[in-house]
Amino acid sequence: MRSQVTVTWGEPAAYRIDLEEVQPMPHDQARHWLDEQFVQMGCEPLRATGKVLTVDKILCIAQAAGQGHFSDPGHREWALAFARATSAALAKPVVTVDVPAQALAY
């Protein structure tokens, strides 16, 4: 079964991270990693209520990290951790994070 996370800022800037040969991240570790990144990157809740959904964290982290964290080989380990955490937290093998549209598809 195919397993990958794609983070896109539009078609010329789509970054596919293959997870086929990568050890899955445990669900609780994935949520913890996303929580840490959300705080470290200074992300703000998207909803007026202040409630932060896992999907919101993923979108905010991708936006705060910017294309550089996905395109630069120096950030490859971070991008891989993002993909592993995203896939595990959502329990979905294939995820597309569309940053400009603020949407996730699986």
GROMACS .gro file of C-alpha atoms in nm:
model
  106
    1MET     CA    1   0.000   0.000   0.000
    2ARG     CA    2   0.123   0.346  -0.089
    3SER     CA    3   0.227   0.567   0.201
    4GLN     CA    4   0.324   0.930   0.146
    5VAL     CA    5   0.259   1.286   0.256
    6THR     CA    6   0.252   1.566   0.000
    7VAL     CA    7   0.287   1.928   0.107
    8THR     CA    8   0.201   2.175  -0.165
    9TRP     CA    9   0.203   2.546  -0.232
   10GLY     CA   10   0.066   2.483  -0.582
   11GLU     CA   11   0.180   2.240  -0.851
   12PRO     CA   12   0.531   2.374  -0.912
   13ALA     CA   13   0.594   2.363  -0.537
   14ALA     CA   14   0.465   2.019  -0.435
   15TYR     CA   15   0.686   1.813  -0.206
   16ARG     CA   16   0.614   1.440  -0.187
   17ILE     CA   17   0.763   1.255   0.108
   18ASP     CA   18   0.761   0.878   0.059
   19LEU     CA   19   0.703   0.681   0.379
   20GLU     CA   20   0.719   0.329   0.229
   21GLU     CA   21   1.058   0.239   0.377
   22VAL     CA   22   1.024   0.445   0.696
   23GLN     CA   23   0.935   0.317   1.040
   24PRO     CA   24   0.585   0.438   1.137
   25MET     CA   25   0.567   0.689   1.422
   26PRO     CA   26   0.348   0.586   1.718
   27HIS     CA   27   0.027   0.791   1.741
   28ASP     CA   28   0.103   0.947   2.083
   29GLN     CA   29   0.457   1.039   1.975
   30ALA     CA   30   0.318   1.196   1.656
   31ARG     CA   31   0.075   1.414   1.849
   32HIS     CA   32   0.353   1.517   2.089
   33TRP     CA   33   0.585   1.607   1.797
   34LEU     CA   34   0.314   1.819   1.636
   35ASP     CA   35   0.240   1.992   1.968
   36GLU     CA   36   0.609   2.078   2.014
   37GLN     CA   37   0.644   2.213   1.661
   38PHE     CA   38   0.325   2.417   1.693
   39VAL     CA   39   0.467   2.592   2.001
   40GLN     CA   40   0.828   2.624   1.873
   41MET     CA   41   0.715   2.787   1.549
   42GLY     CA   42   0.491   3.034   1.729
   43CYS     CA   43   0.175   2.912   1.557
   44GLU     CA   44  -0.157   3.064   1.656
   45PRO     CA   45  -0.496   2.888   1.672
   46LEU     CA   46  -0.693   2.927   1.349
   47ARG     CA   47  -1.033   2.925   1.522
   48ALA     CA   48  -1.177   3.214   1.720
   49THR     CA   49  -1.265   2.972   2.001
   50GLY     CA   50  -0.897   2.897   2.053
   51LYS     CA   51  -0.956   2.527   1.997
   52VAL     CA   52  -0.672   2.367   1.799
   53LEU     CA   53  -0.754   2.057   1.598
   54THR     CA   54  -0.482   1.821   1.476
   55VAL     CA   55  -0.558   1.928   1.119
   56ASP     CA   56  -0.508   2.293   1.221
   57LYS     CA   57  -0.171   2.210   1.379
   58ILE     CA   58  -0.054   2.036   1.064
   59LEU     CA   59  -0.159   2.328   0.842
   60CYS     CA   60  -0.009   2.591   1.073
   61ILE     CA   61   0.321   2.405   1.107
   62ALA     CA   62   0.354   2.358   0.730
   63GLN     CA   63   0.280   2.726   0.672
   64ALA     CA   64   0.517   2.845   0.946
   65ALA     CA   65   0.797   2.616   0.824
   66GLY     CA   66   0.757   2.739   0.469
   67GLN     CA   67   0.867   2.578   0.146
   68GLY     CA   68   1.231   2.587   0.256
   69HIS     CA   69   1.183   2.318   0.520
   70PHE     CA   70   1.045   2.088   0.251
   71SER     CA   71   1.272   2.174  -0.043
   72ASP     CA   72   1.610   2.218   0.130
   73PRO     CA   73   1.806   1.891   0.167
   74GLY     CA   74   1.942   2.029   0.497
   75HIS     CA   75   1.591   2.003   0.642
   76ARG     CA   76   1.520   1.655   0.501
   77GLU     CA   77   1.507   1.493   0.847
   78TRP     CA   78   1.262   1.756   0.972
   79ALA     CA   79   1.039   1.711   0.663
   80LEU     CA   80   1.045   1.335   0.711
   81ALA     CA   81   0.949   1.374   1.079
   82PHE     CA   82   0.666   1.608   0.975
   83ALA     CA   83   0.539   1.353   0.725
   84ARG     CA   84   0.563   1.065   0.973
   85ALA     CA   85   0.384   1.266   1.245
   86THR     CA   86   0.114   1.383   1.003
   87SER     CA   87   0.044   1.034   0.874
   88ALA     CA   88   0.042   0.881   1.224
   89ALA     CA   89  -0.165   1.154   1.393
   90LEU     CA   90  -0.432   1.128   1.124
   91ALA     CA   91  -0.400   0.749   1.091
   92LYS     CA   92  -0.394   0.790   0.712
   93PRO     CA   93  -0.127   0.647   0.479
   94VAL     CA   94  -0.172   0.913   0.209
   95VAL     CA   95  -0.217   1.278   0.302
   96THR     CA   96  -0.200   1.598   0.097
   97VAL     CA   97  -0.143   1.924   0.283
   98ASP     CA   98  -0.252   2.215   0.061
   99VAL     CA   99  -0.107   2.519   0.235
  100PRO     CA  100  -0.261   2.802   0.024
  101ALA     CA  101  -0.608   2.644   0.039
  102GLN     CA  102  -0.564   2.562   0.412
  103ALA     CA  103  -0.694   2.212   0.342
  104LEU     CA  104  -0.598   1.850   0.398
  105ALA     CA  105  -0.702   1.560   0.179
  106TYR     CA  106  -0.662   1.190   0.243
   0.00000   0.00000   0.00000
